[in-house]
Coordinates of C-alpha atoms and ligand atoms in Angstrom, one line a residue:
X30 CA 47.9 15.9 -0.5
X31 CA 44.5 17.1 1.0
X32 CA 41.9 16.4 -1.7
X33 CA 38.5 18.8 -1.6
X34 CA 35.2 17.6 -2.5
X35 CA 33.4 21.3 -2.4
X36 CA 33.2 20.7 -6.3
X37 CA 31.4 17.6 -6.1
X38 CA 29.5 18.8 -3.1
X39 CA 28.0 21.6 -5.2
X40 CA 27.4 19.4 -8.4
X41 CA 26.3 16.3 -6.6
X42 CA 23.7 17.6 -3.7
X43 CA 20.5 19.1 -4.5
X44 CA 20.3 23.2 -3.9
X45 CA 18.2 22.5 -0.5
X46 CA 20.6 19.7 0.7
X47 CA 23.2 21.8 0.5
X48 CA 21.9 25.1 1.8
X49 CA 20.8 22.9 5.1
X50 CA 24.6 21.4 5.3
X51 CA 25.9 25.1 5.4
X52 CA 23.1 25.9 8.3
X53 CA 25.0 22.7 10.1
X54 CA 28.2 23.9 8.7
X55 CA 27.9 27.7 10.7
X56 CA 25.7 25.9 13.6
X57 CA 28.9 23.5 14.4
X58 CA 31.4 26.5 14.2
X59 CA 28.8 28.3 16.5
X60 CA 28.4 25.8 19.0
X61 CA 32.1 24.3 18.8
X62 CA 31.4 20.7 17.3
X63 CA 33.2 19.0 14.4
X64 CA 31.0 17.6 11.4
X65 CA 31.4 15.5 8.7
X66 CA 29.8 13.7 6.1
X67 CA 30.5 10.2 6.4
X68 CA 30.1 6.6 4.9
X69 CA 28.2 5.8 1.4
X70 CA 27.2 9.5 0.7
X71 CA 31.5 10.3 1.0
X72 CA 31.9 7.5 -1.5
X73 CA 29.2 8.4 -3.6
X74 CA 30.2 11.6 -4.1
X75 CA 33.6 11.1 -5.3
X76 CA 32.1 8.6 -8.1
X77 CA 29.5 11.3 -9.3
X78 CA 26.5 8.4 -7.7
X79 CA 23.5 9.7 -6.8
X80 CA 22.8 10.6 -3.5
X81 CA 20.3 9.0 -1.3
X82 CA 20.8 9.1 2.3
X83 CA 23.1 11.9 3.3
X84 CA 24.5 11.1 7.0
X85 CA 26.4 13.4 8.8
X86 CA 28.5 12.5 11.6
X87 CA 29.2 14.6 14.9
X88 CA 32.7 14.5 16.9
X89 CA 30.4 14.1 20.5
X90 CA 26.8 13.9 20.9
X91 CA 25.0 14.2 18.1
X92 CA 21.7 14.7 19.6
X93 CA 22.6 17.8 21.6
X94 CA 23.9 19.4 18.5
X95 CA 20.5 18.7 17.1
X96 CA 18.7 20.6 20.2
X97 CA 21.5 23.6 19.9
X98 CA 20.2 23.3 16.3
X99 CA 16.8 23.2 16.7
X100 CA 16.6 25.7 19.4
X101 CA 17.9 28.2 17.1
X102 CA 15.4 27.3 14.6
X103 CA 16.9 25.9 11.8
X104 CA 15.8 22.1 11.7
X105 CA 13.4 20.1 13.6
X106 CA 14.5 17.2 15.8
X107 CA 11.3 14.4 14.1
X108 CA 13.5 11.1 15.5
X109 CA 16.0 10.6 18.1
X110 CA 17.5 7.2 19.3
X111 CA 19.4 7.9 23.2
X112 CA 21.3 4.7 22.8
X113 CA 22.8 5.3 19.9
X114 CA 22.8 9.0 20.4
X115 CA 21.4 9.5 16.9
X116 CA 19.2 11.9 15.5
X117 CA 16.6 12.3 12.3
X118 CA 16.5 15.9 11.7
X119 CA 13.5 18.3 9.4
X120 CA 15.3 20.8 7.4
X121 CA 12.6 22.9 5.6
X122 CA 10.0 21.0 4.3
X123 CA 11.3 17.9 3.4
X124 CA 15.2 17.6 3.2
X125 CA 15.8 15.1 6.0
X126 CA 19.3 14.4 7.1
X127 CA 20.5 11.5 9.5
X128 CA 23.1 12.7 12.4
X129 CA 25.1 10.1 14.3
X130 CA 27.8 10.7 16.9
X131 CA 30.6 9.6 16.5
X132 CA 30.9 5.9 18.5
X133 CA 33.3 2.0 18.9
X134 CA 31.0 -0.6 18.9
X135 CA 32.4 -4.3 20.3
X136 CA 30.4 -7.6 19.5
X137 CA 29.6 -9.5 22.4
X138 CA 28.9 -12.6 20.1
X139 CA 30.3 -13.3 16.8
X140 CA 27.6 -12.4 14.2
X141 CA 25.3 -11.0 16.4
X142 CA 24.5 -7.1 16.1
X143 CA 27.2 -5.1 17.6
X144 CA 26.7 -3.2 21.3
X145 CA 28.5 0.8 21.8
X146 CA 31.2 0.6 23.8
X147 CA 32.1 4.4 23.5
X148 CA 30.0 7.8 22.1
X149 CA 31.5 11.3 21.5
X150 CA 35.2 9.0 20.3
X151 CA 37.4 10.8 17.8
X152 CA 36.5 10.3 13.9
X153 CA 39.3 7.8 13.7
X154 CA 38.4 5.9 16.2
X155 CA 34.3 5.6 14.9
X156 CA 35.7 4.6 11.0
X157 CA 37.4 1.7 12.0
X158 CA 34.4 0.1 13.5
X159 CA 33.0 0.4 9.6
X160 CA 33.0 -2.8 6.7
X161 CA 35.0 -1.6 3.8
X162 CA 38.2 1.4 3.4
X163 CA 35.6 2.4 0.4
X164 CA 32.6 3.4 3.1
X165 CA 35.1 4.6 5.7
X166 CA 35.8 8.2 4.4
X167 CA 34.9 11.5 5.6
X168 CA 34.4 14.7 4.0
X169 CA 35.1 17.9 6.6
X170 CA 32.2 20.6 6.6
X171 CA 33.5 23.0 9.3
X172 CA 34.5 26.2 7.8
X173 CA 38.0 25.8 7.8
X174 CA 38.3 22.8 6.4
X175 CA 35.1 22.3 4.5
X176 CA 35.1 19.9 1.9
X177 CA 38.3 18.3 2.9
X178 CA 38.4 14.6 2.5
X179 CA 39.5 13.0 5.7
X180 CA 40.8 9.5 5.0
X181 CA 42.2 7.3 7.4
X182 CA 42.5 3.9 6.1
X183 CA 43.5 4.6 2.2
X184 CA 39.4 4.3 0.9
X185 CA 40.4 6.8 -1.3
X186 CA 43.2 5.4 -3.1
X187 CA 41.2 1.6 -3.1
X188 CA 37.9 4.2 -4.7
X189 CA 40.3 5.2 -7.8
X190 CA 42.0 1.6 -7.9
X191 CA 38.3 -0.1 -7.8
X192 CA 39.6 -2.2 -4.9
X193 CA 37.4 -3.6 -2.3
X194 CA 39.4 -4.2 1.1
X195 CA 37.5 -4.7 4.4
X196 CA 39.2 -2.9 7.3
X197 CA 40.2 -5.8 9.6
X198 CA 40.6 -9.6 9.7
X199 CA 38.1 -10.0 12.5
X200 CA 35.6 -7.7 10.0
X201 CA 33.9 -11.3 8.5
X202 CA 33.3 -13.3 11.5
X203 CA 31.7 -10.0 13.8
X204 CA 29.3 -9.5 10.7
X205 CA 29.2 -12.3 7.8
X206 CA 26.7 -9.8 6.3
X207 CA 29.3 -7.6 5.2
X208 CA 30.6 -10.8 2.8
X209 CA 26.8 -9.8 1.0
X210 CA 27.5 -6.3 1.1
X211 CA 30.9 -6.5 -0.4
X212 CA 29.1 -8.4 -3.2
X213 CA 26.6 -5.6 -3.4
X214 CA 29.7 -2.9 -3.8
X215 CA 31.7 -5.0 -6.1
X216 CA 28.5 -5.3 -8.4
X217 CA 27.3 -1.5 -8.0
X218 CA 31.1 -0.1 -8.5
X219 CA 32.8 -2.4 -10.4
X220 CA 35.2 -3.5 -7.7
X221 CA 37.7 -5.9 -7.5
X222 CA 38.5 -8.2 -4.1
X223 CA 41.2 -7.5 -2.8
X224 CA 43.3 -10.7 -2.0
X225 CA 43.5 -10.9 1.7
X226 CA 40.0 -10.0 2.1
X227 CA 39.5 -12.4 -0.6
X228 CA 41.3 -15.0 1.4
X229 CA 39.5 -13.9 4.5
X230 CA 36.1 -14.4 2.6
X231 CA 37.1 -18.1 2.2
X232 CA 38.5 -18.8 5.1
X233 CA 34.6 -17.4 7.0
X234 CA 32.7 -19.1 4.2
X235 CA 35.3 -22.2 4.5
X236 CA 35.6 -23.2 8.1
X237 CA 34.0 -20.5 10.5
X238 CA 30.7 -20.9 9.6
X239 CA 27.9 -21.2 12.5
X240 CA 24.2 -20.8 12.1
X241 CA 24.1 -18.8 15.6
X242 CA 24.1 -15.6 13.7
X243 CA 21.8 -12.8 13.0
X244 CA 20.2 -13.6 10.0
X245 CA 17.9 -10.3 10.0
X246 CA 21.1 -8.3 8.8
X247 CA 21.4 -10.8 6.3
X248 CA 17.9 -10.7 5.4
X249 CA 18.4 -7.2 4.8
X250 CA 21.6 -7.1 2.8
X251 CA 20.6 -10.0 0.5
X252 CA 17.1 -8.5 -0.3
X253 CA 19.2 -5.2 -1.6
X254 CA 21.5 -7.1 -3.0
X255 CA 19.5 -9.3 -5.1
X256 CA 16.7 -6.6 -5.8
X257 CA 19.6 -5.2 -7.9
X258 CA 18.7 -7.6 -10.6
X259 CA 21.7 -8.2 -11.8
X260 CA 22.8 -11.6 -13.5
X261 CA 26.3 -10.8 -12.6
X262 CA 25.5 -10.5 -8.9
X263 CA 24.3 -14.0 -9.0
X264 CA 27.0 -15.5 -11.3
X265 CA 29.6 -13.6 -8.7
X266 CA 27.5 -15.2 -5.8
X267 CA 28.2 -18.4 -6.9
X268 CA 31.8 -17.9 -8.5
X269 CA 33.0 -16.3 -4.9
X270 CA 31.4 -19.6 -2.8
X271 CA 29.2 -17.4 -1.5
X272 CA 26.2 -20.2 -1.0
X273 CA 27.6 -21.6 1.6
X274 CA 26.7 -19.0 4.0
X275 CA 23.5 -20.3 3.6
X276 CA 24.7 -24.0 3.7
X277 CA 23.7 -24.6 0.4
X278 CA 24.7 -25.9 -3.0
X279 CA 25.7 -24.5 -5.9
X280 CA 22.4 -24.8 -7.8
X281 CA 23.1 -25.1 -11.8
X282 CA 21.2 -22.3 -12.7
X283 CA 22.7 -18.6 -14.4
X284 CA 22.3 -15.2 -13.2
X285 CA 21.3 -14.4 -17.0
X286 CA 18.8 -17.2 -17.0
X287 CA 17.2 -15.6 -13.7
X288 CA 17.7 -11.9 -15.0
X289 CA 15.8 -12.9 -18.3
X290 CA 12.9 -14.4 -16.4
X291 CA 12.3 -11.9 -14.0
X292 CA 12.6 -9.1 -16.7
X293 CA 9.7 -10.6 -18.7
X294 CA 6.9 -11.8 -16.1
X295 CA 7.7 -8.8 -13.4
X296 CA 7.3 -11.0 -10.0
X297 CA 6.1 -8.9 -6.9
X298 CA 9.4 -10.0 -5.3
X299 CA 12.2 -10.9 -7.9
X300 CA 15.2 -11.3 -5.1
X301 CA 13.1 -14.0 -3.6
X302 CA 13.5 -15.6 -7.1
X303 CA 17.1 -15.1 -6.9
X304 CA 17.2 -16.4 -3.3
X305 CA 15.1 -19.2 -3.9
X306 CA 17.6 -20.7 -6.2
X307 CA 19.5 -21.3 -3.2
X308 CA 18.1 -21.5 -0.3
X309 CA 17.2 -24.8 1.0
X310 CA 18.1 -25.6 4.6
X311 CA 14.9 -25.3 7.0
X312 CA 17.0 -24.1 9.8
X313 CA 18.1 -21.2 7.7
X314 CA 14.7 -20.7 6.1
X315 CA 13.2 -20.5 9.7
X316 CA 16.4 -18.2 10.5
X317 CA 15.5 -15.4 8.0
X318 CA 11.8 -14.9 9.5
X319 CA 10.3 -14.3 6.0
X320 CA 6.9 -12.6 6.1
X321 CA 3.9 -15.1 5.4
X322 CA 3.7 -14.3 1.9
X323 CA 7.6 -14.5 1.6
X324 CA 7.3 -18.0 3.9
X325 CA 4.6 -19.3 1.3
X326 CA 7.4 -19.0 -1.4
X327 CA 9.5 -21.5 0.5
X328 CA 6.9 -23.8 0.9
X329 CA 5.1 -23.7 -2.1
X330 CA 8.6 -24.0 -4.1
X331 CA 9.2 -27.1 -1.9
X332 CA 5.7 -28.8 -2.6
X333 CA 6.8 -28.5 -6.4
X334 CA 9.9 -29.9 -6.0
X335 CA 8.8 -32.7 -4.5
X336 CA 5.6 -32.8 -6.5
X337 CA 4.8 -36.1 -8.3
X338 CA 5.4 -35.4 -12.0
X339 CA 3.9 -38.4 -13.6
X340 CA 0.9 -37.5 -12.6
X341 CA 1.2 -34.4 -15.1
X342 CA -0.6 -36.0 -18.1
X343 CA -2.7 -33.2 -19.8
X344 CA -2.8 -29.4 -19.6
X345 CA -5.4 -29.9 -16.7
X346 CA -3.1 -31.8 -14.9
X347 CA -0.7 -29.2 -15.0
X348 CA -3.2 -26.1 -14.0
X349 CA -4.0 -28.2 -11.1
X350 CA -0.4 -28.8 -10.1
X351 CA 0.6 -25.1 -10.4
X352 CA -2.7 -23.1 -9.8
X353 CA -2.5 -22.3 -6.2
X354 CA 1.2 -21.9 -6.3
X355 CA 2.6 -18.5 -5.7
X356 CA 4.3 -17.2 -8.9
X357 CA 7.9 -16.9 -7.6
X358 CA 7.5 -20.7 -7.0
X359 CA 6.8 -21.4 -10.0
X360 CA 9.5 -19.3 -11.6
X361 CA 12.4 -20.9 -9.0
X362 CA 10.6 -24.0 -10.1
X363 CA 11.3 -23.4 -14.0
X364 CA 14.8 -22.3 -13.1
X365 CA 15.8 -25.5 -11.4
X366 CA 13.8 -28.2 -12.5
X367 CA 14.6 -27.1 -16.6
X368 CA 11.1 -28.7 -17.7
X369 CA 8.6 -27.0 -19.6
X370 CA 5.4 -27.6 -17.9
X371 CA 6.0 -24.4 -15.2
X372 CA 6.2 -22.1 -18.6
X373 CA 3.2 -24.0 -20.3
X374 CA 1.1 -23.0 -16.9
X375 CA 2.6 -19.7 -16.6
X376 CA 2.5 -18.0 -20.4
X377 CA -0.7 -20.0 -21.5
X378 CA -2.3 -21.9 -18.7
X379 CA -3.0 -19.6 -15.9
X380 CA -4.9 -17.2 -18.2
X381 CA -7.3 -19.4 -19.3
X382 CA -10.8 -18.4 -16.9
X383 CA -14.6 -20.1 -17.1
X384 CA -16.6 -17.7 -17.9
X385 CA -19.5 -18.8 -16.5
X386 CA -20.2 -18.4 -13.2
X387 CA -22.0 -20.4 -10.6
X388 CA -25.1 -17.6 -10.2
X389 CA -25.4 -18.8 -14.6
X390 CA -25.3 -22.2 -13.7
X391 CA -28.2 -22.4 -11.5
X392 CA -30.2 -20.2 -14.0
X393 CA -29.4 -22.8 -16.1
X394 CA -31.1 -25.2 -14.2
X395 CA -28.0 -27.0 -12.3
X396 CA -29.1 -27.5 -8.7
X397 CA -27.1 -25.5 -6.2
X398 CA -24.3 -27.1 -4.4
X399 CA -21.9 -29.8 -5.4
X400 CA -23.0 -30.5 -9.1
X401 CA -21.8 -26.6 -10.0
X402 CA -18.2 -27.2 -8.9
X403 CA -18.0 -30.2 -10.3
X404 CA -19.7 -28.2 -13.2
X405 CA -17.2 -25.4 -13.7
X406 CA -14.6 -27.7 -13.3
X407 CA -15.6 -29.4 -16.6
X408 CA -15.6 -26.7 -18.4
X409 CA -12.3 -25.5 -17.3
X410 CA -11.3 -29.4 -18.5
X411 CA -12.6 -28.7 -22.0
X412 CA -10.7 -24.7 -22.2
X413 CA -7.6 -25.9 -20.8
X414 CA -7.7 -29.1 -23.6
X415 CA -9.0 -26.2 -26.5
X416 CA -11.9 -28.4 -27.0
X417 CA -14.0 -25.0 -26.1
X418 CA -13.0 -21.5 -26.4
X419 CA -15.5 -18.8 -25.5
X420 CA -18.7 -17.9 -23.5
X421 CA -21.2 -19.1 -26.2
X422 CA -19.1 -22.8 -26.0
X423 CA -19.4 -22.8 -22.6
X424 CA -23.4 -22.3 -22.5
X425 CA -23.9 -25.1 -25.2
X426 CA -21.4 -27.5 -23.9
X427 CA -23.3 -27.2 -20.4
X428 CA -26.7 -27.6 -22.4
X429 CA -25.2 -30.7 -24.3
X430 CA -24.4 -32.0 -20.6
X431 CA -27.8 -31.3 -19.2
X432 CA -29.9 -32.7 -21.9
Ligands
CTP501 N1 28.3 -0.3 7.9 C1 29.2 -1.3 8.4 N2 28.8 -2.6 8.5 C2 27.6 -3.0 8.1 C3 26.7 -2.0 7.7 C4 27.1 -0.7 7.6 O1 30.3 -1.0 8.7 N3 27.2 -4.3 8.2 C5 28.8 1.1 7.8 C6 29.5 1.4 6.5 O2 30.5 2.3 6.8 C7 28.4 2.2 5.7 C8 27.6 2.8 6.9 O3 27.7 1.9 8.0 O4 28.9 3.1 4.8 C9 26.1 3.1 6.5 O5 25.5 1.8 6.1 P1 24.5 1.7 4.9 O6 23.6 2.9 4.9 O7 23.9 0.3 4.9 O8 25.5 1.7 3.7 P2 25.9 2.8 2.6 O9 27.4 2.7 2.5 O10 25.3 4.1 2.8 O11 25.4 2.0 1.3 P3 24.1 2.1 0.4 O12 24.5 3.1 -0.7 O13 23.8 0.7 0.0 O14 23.0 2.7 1.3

């Protein structure tokens, strides 16, 4: 039975997203191309999601149904990539919509992004190139089949039946990414493993693991996947063995325990937290080419861990071993080493600022130089121990010292 989206097409698009697919719709019949929407938006639609990213996909080239489009004044061409034979197209103002053409792609080396063999292949041909039966549907939008789902590999039937199946047994070793993504799926829809994939999973994770891979995919799925926030992503990270992609341990922390702590103090990057539970091997670390800030995580995390903690004898000790940490750190810190002192510096510590500064020092009648560091760094002594408080204990505890 040939199920129709239309419904859902006209529920689930805005107005001006759909009055552009009906321009592509007439412009395809026009110029004699088949169109489709294709991949996440398909899947999207049919679970009433919200749409991000609509992608259509061309039966040929892609970018010269974009020029016949374009020439007749209905979009403008802003993007185009000729090796790919994609195309980022203007309709109106600001509805932009992605067109690829349809294309097989081989992997010259396992885990390594994937090279075209073939553009302008059949529809068939292009979705079994894709990761799951879930992303690998198509809805028709040429006239006389518009709104037709076209389904070649039984997405739809694994969609209803929340059943996450990749679409080949080689699917895991050309891209271990996808073993994120199918996390990211399950999580988001509320799938279930199938069991060969789930046997294919273990077998990758188990005994075809090699570090020779392209970690920037993975850098990219695991930073979606984690920035989900989810406490069941992390517990179903760990549960599924997924760690040892990353040649890592199982580290003995909750995703609720995580969750909790990045919902109350808000870092700037909470699937760094997430990741940083895990991640440990330098080779790896180096791998994923983190950003400076990112890196400083890593390192700063590290210098904790192996921070000497008897030295941590009173709360100045503690703002000293913490303060130039970045907050992630200090969070992953918390998370695995269980003690209190990260918390201590974090909720009561790191607020704690000398008001005086060095310009009120010297009016004071301290001599420029060392003597005012050394100085402010009393007085931060005395607030952190809550011997002083405020301004006015500040100015007479420097008085008192100057006598
Ligand atoms: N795809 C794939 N293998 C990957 C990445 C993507 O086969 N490693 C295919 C999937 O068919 C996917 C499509 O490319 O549907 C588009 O990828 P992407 O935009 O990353 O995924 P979406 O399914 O749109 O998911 P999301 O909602 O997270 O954007």
């Amino acid at each position: 039975m040939v199920i129709n989206l239309t419904d859902k097409i006209q529920t689930g698009l805005k107005r001006e997203v759909r009055i552009a697919l009906e321009a592509c719709s007439k412009a395809a019949d026009l110029f004699g191309f088949k169109i489709y929407l294709v991949g996440g938006i398909v899947r999207d639609l049919f679970l009433e999601k919200e749409i991000f990213d609509v992608d259509v996909i061309i039966e040929g080239n892609a970018i010269d149904f974009c020029h016949k489009m374009a020439d007749k004044k209905l979009c403008k061409i802003i993007q185009v990539q000729e090796e790919l034979k994609t195309a980022k197209v203007l309709f109106g103002e600001k509805i932009e919509i992605d067109f690829a053409s349809t294309r097989q792609e081989f992997y010259p080396r396992r885990g390594h992004l994937p090279v075209v063999a073939r553009i302008g292949c059949t529809l068939e041909e292009d979705v079994y190139r894709r990761d799951f039966t879930i992303n690998s549907l198509a809805v028709a939008l040429n006239k006389e089949n518009y709104g037709n789902v076209i389904d070649y590999t039984g997405g739809l039937a694994d969609l209803k039946n929340k059943v996450l199946k990749i679409l080949h047994d080689n699917s895991f070793n050309e891209d271990p990414s996808r073993i994120i993504r199918g996390l990211k799926f399950a999580c988001r829809f509320n799938l279930h493993r199938d069991e060969h994939t789930k046997e294919l999973q273990e077998k990758y994770q188990n005994t075809q693991l090699h570090k020779d891979i392209s970690w920037s995919r993975m850098k990219s799925e695991i930073k979606q996947t984690f920035s989900l926030n989810s406490a069941r992503v992390f517990d179903m990270f760990l549960a599924n063995g997924v760690e040892k992609l990353f040649y890592a341990e199982k580290p003995d922390v909750k995703g609720l325990e995580i969750k909790t702590l990045v919902d109350k103090h808000q870092p700037d990057y909470p699937w760094l937290v997430y990741l940083g539970c895990v991640l440990k091997d330098p080779e790896i670390i180096e791998a994923f080419c983190f950003t400076r800030q990112e890196q400083k995580i890593f390192d700063d995390r590290d210098a904790l861990l192996n921070g000497n903690l008897s030295m941590l004898n009173s709360n100045y000790d503690i703002y000293k071993f913490f303060q130039k940490k970045s907050f992630e750190a200090i969070l992953i810190y918390y998370l695995l080493s269980k003690r209190k002192e990260p918390l201590i510096y974090i909720e009561k510590l790191s607020q704690i600022r000398v008001e005086l500064t060095g310009n009120d020092l010297k009016e004071m009648g301290i001599p420029e130089g060392r003597e005012i560091g050394m100085m402010l760094d009393e007085i931060l002594k005395k607030k952190l121990s809550g011997s002083i408080v405020n301004r006015d204990d500040e100015i007479n505890f420097v008085k008192n010292q100057t006598k």
